[in-house]
Amino acid sequence: MKLMDWLLGLPAVGLGLWLIFHTPDLTWHEEVQLQTGEVIVIQRTAKFSGNPMPGGGGESSNKEMTIEFKSPGQPDNPARWRGLHVPMILDRDPDTHEWVIVAASYQCESWIDRGSPPSPYVTYRYREGKWMEHTLDSKWIGRDANVISISPSNGIHISGRNPIFTISEKNKLIRDRPEISLQHKKVVDSRSKSC
């Protein structure tokens, strides 16, 4: 019996506990629709570290997220992005035509380390052959996520995606999971979680 078959048979509570203490590293391909309507395919990875707390509780944090462009192969495709924040938007800036990633911070520590800004988001722009961190431009506020936010608790929905996690599958996942907060479905103008 494969490990994933066994995991799918676990009750939801048991699976949640398993994910807390055995946070998986995930790799998947994902379709992304740009604001122009063009659909591209990216490969993503998510690595987590478990931080069990005394008394049986625990929290998992991001160790690393990556995005790598797979299709179509274009000469101006950026290099692999790698960071601790959770990507929500991947697109070209309509004004500068630079590739942009808008990413959210799930963990309070990361947000506090950045000086507790009003926005829970970080923008990465691809300039001069590398990704550079910038503050969020207001033009992204109100924009729906076009990249699936991933945490260990929804890793079961991502793992085993073969060959591509489609746009319609992503939309269904977001629609069927009301516990995903608004700030991870759409870029909002303030942090909804207090730290």
Coordinates of N, CA, C and O in Angstrom, one line a residue:
M1 N 0.9 -1.2 0.0 CA 0.0 0.0 0.0 C 0.9 1.2 0.0 O 1.8 1.4 0.8
K2 N 0.6 2.1 -0.9 CA 1.4 3.4 -1.0 C 1.1 4.3 0.2 O 0.0 4.3 0.7
L3 N 2.1 5.1 0.6 CA 1.9 6.0 1.7 C 0.8 7.0 1.4 O -0.1 7.2 2.3
M4 N 0.6 7.5 0.2 CA -0.4 8.4 -0.1 C -1.8 7.8 0.0 O -2.7 8.4 0.5
D5 N -1.9 6.5 -0.4 CA -3.2 5.8 -0.3 C -3.6 5.6 1.2 O -4.7 5.8 1.6
W6 N -2.6 5.3 2.0 CA -2.8 5.2 3.4 C -3.2 6.5 4.0 O -4.2 6.6 4.8
L7 N -2.6 7.6 3.6 CA -2.9 8.9 4.2 C -4.3 9.3 3.8 O -5.0 9.9 4.6
L8 N -4.7 9.0 2.6 CA -6.1 9.4 2.1 C -7.1 8.7 2.9 O -8.3 9.1 3.0
G9 N -6.8 7.5 3.5 CA -7.7 6.8 4.3 C -7.8 7.3 5.7 O -8.7 6.9 6.5
L10 N -6.9 8.1 6.2 CA -7.0 8.6 7.6 C -8.1 9.6 7.7 O -8.5 10.4 6.8
P11 N -8.7 9.6 8.9 CA -9.8 10.6 9.1 C -9.1 12.0 9.1 O -7.9 12.1 9.3
A12 N -9.9 13.0 8.9 CA -9.4 14.4 8.7 C -8.6 14.8 10.0 O -7.5 15.4 9.8
V13 N -9.0 14.5 11.2 CA -8.3 14.9 12.4 C -6.9 14.3 12.4 O -5.9 14.9 12.7
G14 N -6.9 13.0 12.1 CA -5.7 12.2 12.1 C -4.7 12.8 11.1 O -3.5 12.9 11.3
L15 N -5.2 13.1 9.9 CA -4.4 13.6 8.9 C -3.8 15.0 9.3 O -2.6 15.2 9.1
G16 N -4.6 15.8 9.9 CA -4.2 17.1 10.4 C -3.0 17.0 11.4 O -2.0 17.6 11.3
L17 N -3.2 16.0 12.3 CA -2.1 15.8 13.3 C -0.8 15.2 12.6 O 0.3 15.6 12.9
W18 N -1.1 14.3 11.6 CA 0.1 13.8 10.9 C 0.9 14.9 10.2 O 2.1 14.9 10.2
L19 N 0.1 15.8 9.5 CA 0.8 16.9 8.8 C 1.5 17.9 9.7 O 2.5 18.4 9.4
I20 N 1.0 18.1 10.9 CA 1.6 19.0 11.9 C 3.0 18.4 12.3 O 4.0 19.1 12.3
F21 N 3.0 17.1 12.6 CA 4.3 16.5 13.0 C 5.1 15.9 11.9 O 6.3 15.6 12.2
H22 N 4.6 15.8 10.7 CA 5.4 15.2 9.6 C 5.2 16.1 8.4 O 4.6 15.7 7.4
T23 N 5.5 17.4 8.5 CA 5.2 18.3 7.5 C 6.0 17.9 6.2 O 7.2 17.8 6.2
P24 N 5.2 17.7 5.1 CA 5.8 17.1 3.9 C 6.5 18.2 3.1 O 6.1 19.4 3.2
D25 N 7.4 17.9 2.3 CA 8.0 18.7 1.2 C 7.1 18.4 0.0 O 6.9 17.2 -0.3
L26 N 6.6 19.4 -0.6 CA 5.7 19.2 -1.8 C 6.3 19.8 -3.1 O 7.0 20.8 -3.0
T27 N 6.1 19.1 -4.2 CA 6.5 19.6 -5.5 C 5.3 19.3 -6.4 O 4.7 18.2 -6.4
W28 N 4.9 20.3 -7.2 CA 3.8 20.2 -8.2 C 4.0 21.2 -9.3 O 4.7 22.2 -9.2
H29 N 3.2 20.9 -10.4 CA 3.1 21.8 -11.5 C 1.8 22.5 -11.4 O 0.8 21.9 -11.0
E30 N 1.7 23.7 -11.8 CA 0.5 24.5 -11.7 C 0.3 25.4 -12.9 O 1.2 26.1 -13.4
E31 N -0.9 25.5 -13.4 CA -1.3 26.5 -14.4 C -1.6 27.8 -13.8 O -2.2 27.9 -12.7
V32 N -1.1 28.9 -14.4 CA -1.3 30.2 -13.9 C -1.8 31.1 -15.1 O -1.2 31.1 -16.1
Q33 N -3.0 31.7 -14.8 CA -3.5 32.6 -15.9 C -3.1 34.0 -15.5 O -3.4 34.5 -14.5
L34 N -2.4 34.6 -16.5 CA -2.0 36.0 -16.3 C -3.1 37.0 -16.6 O -4.1 36.6 -17.2
Q35 N -3.0 38.2 -16.3 CA -4.0 39.2 -16.5 C -4.3 39.4 -18.0 O -5.4 39.8 -18.4
T36 N -3.4 39.0 -18.8 CA -3.6 39.1 -20.3 C -4.4 38.0 -20.8 O -4.8 38.0 -22.0
G37 N -4.7 37.0 -20.0 CA -5.4 35.8 -20.4 C -4.5 34.6 -20.8 O -4.9 33.5 -20.9
E38 N -3.2 34.9 -21.0 CA -2.2 33.9 -21.3 C -2.1 32.9 -20.1 O -2.1 33.3 -18.9
V39 N -2.0 31.6 -20.4 CA -1.8 30.6 -19.4 C -0.4 30.0 -19.5 O 0.0 29.6 -20.5
I40 N 0.3 30.1 -18.3 CA 1.6 29.5 -18.3 C 1.6 28.3 -17.3 O 0.7 28.2 -16.5
V41 N 2.7 27.5 -17.3 CA 2.9 26.4 -16.4 C 4.1 26.7 -15.6 O 5.2 27.0 -16.1
I42 N 4.0 26.6 -14.3 CA 5.1 26.7 -13.4 C 5.3 25.4 -12.5 O 4.4 24.7 -12.4
Q43 N 6.5 25.2 -12.1 CA 6.8 24.2 -11.1 C 7.0 24.8 -9.8 O 7.7 25.8 -9.7
R44 N 6.3 24.3 -8.7 CA 6.4 24.9 -7.4 C 6.9 23.8 -6.4 O 6.7 22.7 -6.6
T45 N 7.6 24.3 -5.4 CA 8.0 23.5 -4.3 C 7.6 24.2 -3.0 O 7.6 25.5 -3.0
A46 N 7.3 23.5 -2.0 CA 7.1 24.0 -0.6 C 7.7 23.1 0.4 O 7.5 21.9 0.4
K47 N 8.6 23.7 1.2 CA 9.2 22.9 2.3 C 8.8 23.5 3.6 O 8.8 24.8 3.7
F48 N 8.5 22.7 4.5 CA 8.0 23.2 5.8 C 8.8 22.6 6.9 O 9.4 21.5 6.8
S49 N 8.9 23.2 8.1 CA 9.5 22.7 9.2 C 8.5 22.6 10.4 O 7.7 23.6 10.5
G50 N 8.4 21.5 11.1 CA 7.5 21.4 12.2 C 8.1 21.9 13.4 O 9.3 21.8 13.7
N51 N 7.3 22.6 14.2 CA 7.8 23.1 15.5 C 6.8 22.7 16.6 O 6.0 23.4 17.1
P52 N 6.9 21.4 17.0 CA 6.0 20.9 18.0 C 6.2 21.7 19.3 O 7.3 22.1 19.7
M53 N 5.1 22.0 20.0 CA 5.1 22.8 21.2 C 4.8 21.8 22.4 O 4.1 20.8 22.2
P54 N 5.2 22.1 23.6 CA 4.9 21.3 24.7 C 3.4 21.2 24.9 O 2.6 22.1 24.6
G55 N 2.9 20.0 25.3 CA 1.5 19.8 25.5 C 0.8 19.2 24.3 O -0.4 19.2 24.3
G56 N 1.5 18.9 23.3 CA 0.9 18.3 22.1 C 0.5 19.2 21.0 O 0.1 18.7 20.0
G57 N 0.6 20.5 21.2 CA 0.3 21.4 20.1 C 1.5 21.5 19.1 O 2.5 20.9 19.3
G58 N 1.3 22.2 18.1 CA 2.4 22.4 17.1 C 2.0 23.3 16.0 O 0.9 23.6 15.8
E59 N 3.0 23.9 15.4 CA 2.8 24.8 14.3 C 3.9 24.5 13.3 O 5.0 24.2 13.6
S60 N 3.6 24.7 12.0 CA 4.5 24.4 11.0 C 4.8 25.8 10.3 O 4.0 26.6 10.2
S61 N 6.1 25.9 9.9 CA 6.4 27.2 9.3 C 7.1 26.9 7.9 O 7.6 25.8 7.7
N62 N 7.1 27.9 7.1 CA 7.7 27.8 5.8 C 9.2 27.8 5.9 O 9.8 28.6 6.6
K63 N 9.9 26.8 5.3 CA 11.3 26.8 5.2 C 11.7 27.4 3.9 O 12.7 28.1 3.9
E64 N 10.9 27.1 2.9 CA 11.3 27.6 1.5 C 10.1 27.3 0.6 O 9.5 26.3 0.6
M65 N 9.9 28.3 -0.3 CA 8.9 28.1 -1.4 C 9.7 28.5 -2.7 O 10.6 29.3 -2.6
T66 N 9.4 27.8 -3.8 CA 10.1 28.1 -5.0 C 9.0 28.2 -6.2 O 8.0 27.5 -6.1
I67 N 9.3 28.9 -7.2 CA 8.6 29.0 -8.4 C 9.6 28.9 -9.6 O 10.6 29.7 -9.6
E68 N 9.4 28.0 -10.5 CA 10.2 27.9 -11.7 C 9.3 27.8 -12.9 O 8.4 27.0 -13.0
F69 N 9.6 28.7 -13.9 CA 8.9 28.7 -15.1 C 9.2 27.5 -16.0 O 10.3 27.1 -16.2
K70 N 8.1 26.8 -16.5 CA 8.3 25.6 -17.3 C 7.8 25.7 -18.7 O 8.4 25.3 -19.6
S71 N 6.6 26.4 -18.9 CA 6.0 26.4 -20.2 C 5.1 27.7 -20.3 O 4.4 28.0 -19.4
P72 N 5.2 28.4 -21.4 CA 6.1 28.2 -22.6 C 7.5 28.7 -22.2 O 7.7 29.6 -21.4
G73 N 8.5 28.0 -22.9 CA 9.8 28.5 -22.7 C 10.1 29.7 -23.5 O 10.0 29.8 -24.7
Q74 N 10.3 30.8 -22.8 CA 10.6 32.1 -23.4 C 12.0 32.6 -23.0 O 12.4 32.4 -21.9
P75 N 12.6 33.4 -23.9 CA 14.0 33.9 -23.5 C 14.0 34.8 -22.3 O 14.9 34.9 -21.6
D76 N 12.8 35.5 -22.0 CA 12.8 36.4 -20.9 C 12.2 35.8 -19.6 O 11.9 36.5 -18.7
N77 N 12.0 34.5 -19.6 CA 11.5 33.9 -18.4 C 12.5 34.1 -17.3 O 13.7 33.9 -17.5
P78 N 12.0 34.4 -16.1 CA 12.9 34.7 -15.0 C 13.5 33.4 -14.5 O 13.0 32.3 -14.7
A79 N 14.6 33.6 -13.7 CA 15.2 32.5 -13.0 C 14.3 32.1 -11.9 O 13.3 32.7 -11.6
R80 N 14.6 30.9 -11.3 CA 13.8 30.4 -10.2 C 13.7 31.4 -9.1 O 14.7 32.0 -8.7
W81 N 12.5 31.6 -8.6 CA 12.3 32.4 -7.4 C 12.3 31.5 -6.2 O 11.8 30.4 -6.2
R82 N 12.9 32.0 -5.1 CA 13.0 31.2 -3.9 C 12.8 32.2 -2.7 O 13.4 33.2 -2.7
G83 N 11.9 31.8 -1.7 CA 11.7 32.7 -0.6 C 10.9 32.0 0.5 O 10.5 30.8 0.4
L84 N 10.7 32.8 1.6 CA 10.0 32.2 2.7 C 8.5 32.6 2.7 O 7.7 32.0 3.4
H85 N 8.1 33.6 1.9 CA 6.7 34.0 1.9 C 5.9 33.1 0.9 O 6.5 32.4 0.0
V86 N 4.6 33.2 1.0 CA 3.7 32.3 0.2 C 3.2 33.1 -1.0 O 2.4 34.0 -0.9
P87 N 3.6 32.7 -2.2 CA 3.2 33.4 -3.4 C 1.7 33.3 -3.6 O 1.0 32.3 -3.4
M88 N 1.1 34.4 -4.0 CA -0.4 34.5 -4.3 C -0.6 35.0 -5.7 O -1.6 34.6 -6.4
I89 N 0.2 35.9 -6.2 CA 0.1 36.4 -7.6 C 1.4 36.3 -8.3 O 2.5 36.6 -7.7
L90 N 1.4 35.8 -9.5 CA 2.5 35.8 -10.4 C 2.0 36.4 -11.7 O 1.0 35.9 -12.3
D91 N 2.6 37.5 -12.1 CA 2.1 38.2 -13.3 C 3.2 39.2 -13.8 O 4.2 39.3 -13.1
R92 N 2.9 39.8 -14.9 CA 3.7 40.9 -15.4 C 3.1 42.2 -14.9 O 1.9 42.3 -14.9
D93 N 3.9 43.1 -14.5 CA 3.4 44.4 -14.1 C 2.9 45.1 -15.4 O 3.7 45.2 -16.4
P94 N 1.7 45.6 -15.4 CA 1.1 46.2 -16.6 C 1.8 47.5 -17.0 O 1.8 47.8 -18.2
D95 N 2.5 48.1 -16.1 CA 3.2 49.4 -16.4 C 4.7 49.2 -16.9 O 5.1 49.8 -17.8
T96 N 5.4 48.3 -16.2 CA 6.8 48.1 -16.4 C 7.1 46.8 -17.2 O 8.2 46.6 -17.7
H97 N 6.1 45.9 -17.3 CA 6.3 44.6 -17.9 C 7.3 43.7 -17.2 O 7.6 42.6 -17.8
E98 N 7.7 44.0 -16.0 CA 8.5 43.2 -15.2 C 7.7 42.0 -14.6 O 6.5 42.2 -14.3
W99 N 8.3 40.9 -14.4 CA 7.6 39.8 -13.7 C 7.5 40.2 -12.3 O 8.5 40.7 -11.7
V100 N 6.4 39.9 -11.7 CA 6.1 40.2 -10.3 C 5.5 39.1 -9.6 O 4.7 38.3 -10.1
I101 N 6.0 38.9 -8.3 CA 5.3 37.9 -7.4 C 4.9 38.7 -6.2 O 5.6 39.4 -5.6
V102 N 3.6 38.6 -5.9 CA 3.0 39.1 -4.6 C 2.9 37.9 -3.7 O 2.2 37.0 -4.1
A103 N 3.5 38.0 -2.6 CA 3.5 36.9 -1.6 C 3.0 37.4 -0.3 O 3.2 38.5 0.1
A104 N 2.4 36.4 0.5 CA 1.8 36.7 1.8 C 2.7 36.1 2.8 O 3.4 35.1 2.6
S105 N 2.6 36.7 4.0 CA 3.3 36.1 5.2 C 2.3 35.4 6.1 O 1.3 36.0 6.5
Y106 N 2.4 34.1 6.3 CA 1.5 33.4 7.1 C 1.9 33.5 8.6 O 1.1 33.6 9.5
Q107 N 3.2 33.6 8.8 CA 3.7 33.5 10.2 C 3.9 35.0 10.8 O 4.5 35.8 10.1
C108 N 3.6 35.1 12.0 CA 3.8 36.4 12.7 C 5.3 36.8 12.8 O 5.6 37.9 12.6
E109 N 6.1 35.8 13.0 CA 7.6 36.1 13.1 C 8.1 36.8 11.9 O 8.8 37.7 12.0
S110 N 7.7 36.3 10.7 CA 8.2 36.8 9.5 C 7.7 38.3 9.3 O 8.4 39.2 8.9
W111 N 6.4 38.5 9.7 CA 5.8 39.8 9.6 C 6.5 40.8 10.6 O 6.8 41.9 10.2
I112 N 6.7 40.3 11.8 CA 7.4 41.2 12.8 C 8.8 41.5 12.3 O 9.3 42.6 12.5
D113 N 9.5 40.4 11.8 CA 10.9 40.6 11.3 C 11.0 41.7 10.2 O 12.0 42.4 10.1
R114 N 9.9 41.9 9.5 CA 9.8 42.9 8.4 C 9.4 44.3 9.0 O 9.2 45.2 8.2
G115 N 9.2 44.4 10.3 CA 8.9 45.7 10.9 C 7.4 45.9 11.1 O 6.9 47.0 11.3
S116 N 6.6 44.8 11.1 CA 5.2 44.8 11.3 C 4.5 45.9 10.4 O 3.7 46.7 10.8
P117 N 4.7 45.8 9.1 CA 4.0 46.7 8.2 C 2.5 46.5 8.1 O 2.0 45.4 8.5
P118 N 1.8 47.5 7.7 CA 0.3 47.4 7.6 C -0.1 46.3 6.7 O -1.1 45.6 6.9
S119 N 0.6 46.0 5.7 CA 0.3 45.0 4.7 C 1.0 43.7 5.0 O 2.2 43.7 5.4
P120 N 0.3 42.6 4.9 CA 0.9 41.3 5.1 C 1.7 40.7 3.9 O 2.1 39.6 3.8
Y121 N 1.8 41.6 2.8 CA 2.4 41.1 1.6 C 3.8 41.7 1.3 O 4.1 42.8 1.7
V122 N 4.5 41.0 0.5 CA 5.8 41.4 0.0 C 5.7 41.2 -1.5 O 5.1 40.3 -2.1
T123 N 6.3 42.2 -2.3 CA 6.4 42.1 -3.7 C 7.8 41.7 -4.1 O 8.8 42.3 -3.6
Y124 N 8.0 40.8 -5.1 CA 9.3 40.5 -5.7 C 9.2 40.9 -7.1 O 8.3 40.5 -7.8
R125 N 10.2 41.6 -7.6 CA 10.2 42.0 -9.0 C 11.5 41.4 -9.6 O 12.6 41.4 -9.0
Y126 N 11.4 40.9 -10.9 CA 12.5 40.4 -11.5 C 13.2 41.5 -12.3 O 12.6 42.0 -13.3
R127 N 14.4 41.9 -11.9 CA 15.1 43.0 -12.5 C 16.6 42.6 -12.6 O 17.2 42.0 -11.7
E128 N 17.1 42.9 -13.8 CA 18.6 42.6 -14.0 C 19.0 41.2 -13.6 O 20.0 41.0 -13.0
G129 N 18.2 40.3 -14.0 CA 18.5 38.9 -13.8 C 18.3 38.3 -12.4 O 18.8 37.2 -12.2
K130 N 17.7 39.0 -11.5 CA 17.4 38.5 -10.2 C 16.1 39.0 -9.6 O 15.6 40.1 -10.0
W131 N 15.6 38.3 -8.7 CA 14.4 38.7 -8.0 C 14.8 39.6 -6.8 O 15.7 39.3 -6.0
M132 N 14.1 40.8 -6.8 CA 14.4 41.8 -5.7 C 13.1 42.1 -4.9 O 12.1 42.3 -5.5
E133 N 13.3 42.2 -3.6 CA 12.1 42.4 -2.8 C 11.8 43.9 -2.8 O 12.6 44.8 -2.7
H134 N 10.4 44.2 -2.8 CA 9.9 45.6 -2.8 C 8.7 45.6 -2.0 O 8.1 44.6 -1.7
T135 N 8.3 46.8 -1.6 CA 7.0 47.0 -0.9 C 5.9 46.8 -1.9 O 6.0 47.0 -3.1
L136 N 4.7 46.5 -1.3 CA 3.5 46.3 -2.2 C 3.1 47.6 -2.8 O 2.9 48.6 -2.2
D137 N 2.9 47.6 -4.1 CA 2.3 48.7 -4.9 C 0.8 48.6 -4.8 O 0.2 47.5 -4.9
S138 N 0.1 49.7 -4.6 CA -1.3 49.7 -4.4 C -2.1 49.2 -5.6 O -3.3 48.7 -5.4
K139 N -1.5 49.1 -6.8 CA -2.2 48.6 -7.9 C -2.6 47.1 -7.8 O -3.4 46.6 -8.5
W140 N -1.9 46.4 -6.9 CA -2.2 45.0 -6.7 C -3.3 44.7 -5.7 O -3.9 43.6 -5.6
I141 N -3.7 45.7 -4.9 CA -4.8 45.6 -3.9 C -6.1 45.3 -4.6 O -6.5 46.0 -5.6
G142 N -6.8 44.3 -4.2 CA -8.1 43.9 -4.8 C -7.9 42.8 -5.8 O -8.9 42.2 -6.2
R143 N -6.7 42.5 -6.2 CA -6.5 41.5 -7.2 C -6.6 40.1 -6.6 O -6.1 39.8 -5.5
D144 N -7.4 39.2 -7.3 CA -7.5 37.8 -6.9 C -6.2 37.1 -7.1 O -5.5 37.3 -8.0
A145 N -6.0 36.1 -6.2 CA -4.8 35.3 -6.3 C -4.9 34.4 -7.6 O -6.0 33.9 -7.9
N146 N -3.8 34.3 -8.3 CA -3.8 33.4 -9.4 C -2.8 32.2 -9.2 O -2.6 31.4 -10.1
V147 N -2.2 32.2 -8.0 CA -1.3 31.1 -7.6 C -1.9 30.6 -6.3 O -2.3 31.4 -5.4
I148 N -2.0 29.3 -6.1 CA -2.6 28.7 -4.9 C -1.7 28.9 -3.7 O -0.5 28.7 -3.8
S149 N -2.3 29.5 -2.7 CA -1.5 29.6 -1.4 C -1.4 28.2 -0.8 O -2.4 27.4 -0.8
I150 N -0.3 27.9 -0.3 CA -0.1 26.5 0.2 C 0.4 26.5 1.6 O 1.3 27.3 2.0
S151 N -0.1 25.7 2.5 CA 0.3 25.5 3.8 C 0.3 24.0 4.1 O -0.4 23.3 3.3
P152 N 0.9 23.5 5.1 CA 0.8 22.1 5.4 C -0.6 21.5 5.5 O -0.9 20.4 5.1
S153 N -1.5 22.3 6.0 CA -2.9 21.8 6.2 C -3.6 21.6 4.9 O -4.5 20.8 4.8
N154 N -3.2 22.2 3.8 CA -3.8 21.9 2.5 C -2.9 21.2 1.6 O -3.2 21.0 0.4
G155 N -1.8 20.7 2.1 CA -0.8 19.9 1.3 C -1.4 18.7 0.7 O -1.1 18.3 -0.4
I156 N -2.4 18.1 1.4 CA -3.0 16.8 0.9 C -3.7 17.1 -0.4 O -3.8 16.2 -1.3
H157 N -4.2 18.3 -0.6 CA -4.9 18.7 -1.9 C -3.9 18.9 -3.0 O -4.3 18.9 -4.2
I158 N -2.7 19.1 -2.7 CA -1.7 19.5 -3.7 C -0.9 18.2 -4.1 O -0.6 18.0 -5.3
S159 N -0.5 17.4 -3.1 CA 0.4 16.3 -3.4 C -0.2 15.3 -4.4 O -1.3 15.1 -4.4
G160 N 0.7 14.8 -5.2 CA 0.3 13.8 -6.2 C -0.4 14.4 -7.5 O -0.9 13.7 -8.3
R161 N -0.3 15.7 -7.6 CA -0.9 16.4 -8.8 C -0.1 16.0 -10.0 O 1.1 16.3 -10.1
N162 N -0.7 15.2 -10.9 CA 0.0 14.7 -12.1 C -0.9 14.9 -13.3 O -2.0 14.4 -13.3
P163 N -0.4 15.5 -14.3 CA 0.8 16.2 -14.4 C 0.8 17.7 -14.0 O 1.7 18.3 -13.6
I164 N -0.5 18.3 -14.0 CA -0.6 19.7 -13.7 C -1.8 20.0 -12.9 O -2.9 19.5 -13.1
F165 N -1.6 20.9 -11.9 CA -2.7 21.4 -11.1 C -3.4 22.5 -11.9 O -2.8 23.5 -12.1
T166 N -4.6 22.3 -12.4 CA -5.2 23.2 -13.4 C -5.9 24.4 -12.7 O -6.1 24.3 -11.5
I167 N -6.2 25.4 -13.5 CA -6.9 26.5 -13.0 C -8.2 26.2 -12.4 O -8.6 26.6 -11.3
S168 N -9.0 25.3 -13.0 CA -10.3 24.9 -12.5 C -10.1 24.1 -11.2 O -11.0 24.3 -10.3
E169 N -9.1 23.3 -11.1 CA -8.9 22.6 -9.8 C -8.6 23.6 -8.7 O -9.0 23.4 -7.5
K170 N -7.7 24.6 -9.0 CA -7.4 25.6 -8.0 C -8.6 26.4 -7.6 O -8.9 26.6 -6.4
N171 N -9.5 26.8 -8.5 CA -10.7 27.5 -8.2 C -11.6 26.7 -7.3 O -12.2 27.2 -6.4
K172 N -11.7 25.4 -7.6 CA -12.6 24.5 -6.8 C -12.0 24.4 -5.4 O -12.7 24.4 -4.4
L173 N -10.7 24.2 -5.3 CA -10.1 24.1 -3.9 C -10.4 25.3 -3.1 O -10.7 25.2 -1.9
I174 N -10.2 26.5 -3.7 CA -10.5 27.8 -2.9 C -12.0 27.9 -2.6 O -12.3 28.2 -1.5
R175 N -12.8 27.5 -3.5 CA -14.3 27.6 -3.3 C -14.7 26.6 -2.2 O -15.6 26.9 -1.4
D176 N -14.2 25.4 -2.2 CA -14.6 24.4 -1.3 C -13.9 24.5 0.1 O -14.2 23.7 1.0
R177 N -13.0 25.4 0.3 CA -12.3 25.5 1.5 C -12.5 26.9 2.1 O -11.7 27.8 2.0
P178 N -13.7 27.2 2.7 CA -14.0 28.5 3.3 C -13.1 28.9 4.4 O -13.0 30.1 4.7
E179 N -12.3 28.0 5.0 CA -11.4 28.4 6.0 C -10.1 29.1 5.5 O -9.4 29.7 6.3
I180 N -9.9 29.1 4.2 CA -8.8 29.9 3.7 C -9.2 31.4 3.8 O -10.2 31.8 3.3
S181 N -8.4 32.1 4.5 CA -8.8 33.5 4.8 C -8.7 34.4 3.5 O -8.0 34.1 2.6
L182 N -9.5 35.5 3.6 CA -9.6 36.4 2.5 C -8.3 36.9 2.1 O -8.0 37.0 0.9
Q183 N -7.4 37.2 3.0 CA -6.1 37.7 2.7 C -5.2 36.8 1.9 O -4.1 37.2 1.4
H184 N -5.6 35.5 1.8 CA -4.8 34.5 1.0 C -5.6 34.2 -0.3 O -5.1 33.4 -1.1
K185 N -6.8 34.8 -0.5 CA -7.5 34.6 -1.7 C -7.4 35.8 -2.6 O -7.6 35.7 -3.8
K186 N -7.2 37.0 -2.0 CA -7.2 38.2 -2.7 C -6.3 39.2 -1.9 O -6.2 39.1 -0.7
V187 N -5.6 40.1 -2.6 CA -4.7 41.0 -2.0 C -5.6 42.1 -1.3 O -6.4 42.8 -2.0
V188 N -5.5 42.2 0.0 CA -6.3 43.1 0.8 C -5.4 44.2 1.3 O -4.2 44.1 1.3
D189 N -6.0 45.3 1.8 CA -5.2 46.4 2.2 C -4.7 46.4 3.6 O -4.0 47.3 4.0
S190 N -5.1 45.4 4.4 CA -4.6 45.4 5.8 C -4.5 43.9 6.3 O -5.2 43.0 5.7
R191 N -3.7 43.7 7.3 CA -3.6 42.3 7.8 C -4.8 42.0 8.7 O -5.2 42.8 9.5
S192 N -5.4 40.8 8.5 CA -6.6 40.4 9.2 C -6.2 39.7 10.5 O -7.1 39.5 11.4
K193 N -5.0 39.2 10.6 CA -4.6 38.4 11.8 C -3.8 39.3 12.7 O -2.8 39.9 12.2
S194 N -4.1 39.3 13.9 CA -3.2 40.0 14.9 C -2.1 39.2 15.4 O -2.3 38.0 15.6
C195 N -1.0 39.8 15.6 CA 0.2 39.1 16.1 C 0.5 39.7 17.5 O 0.4 40.8 17.7

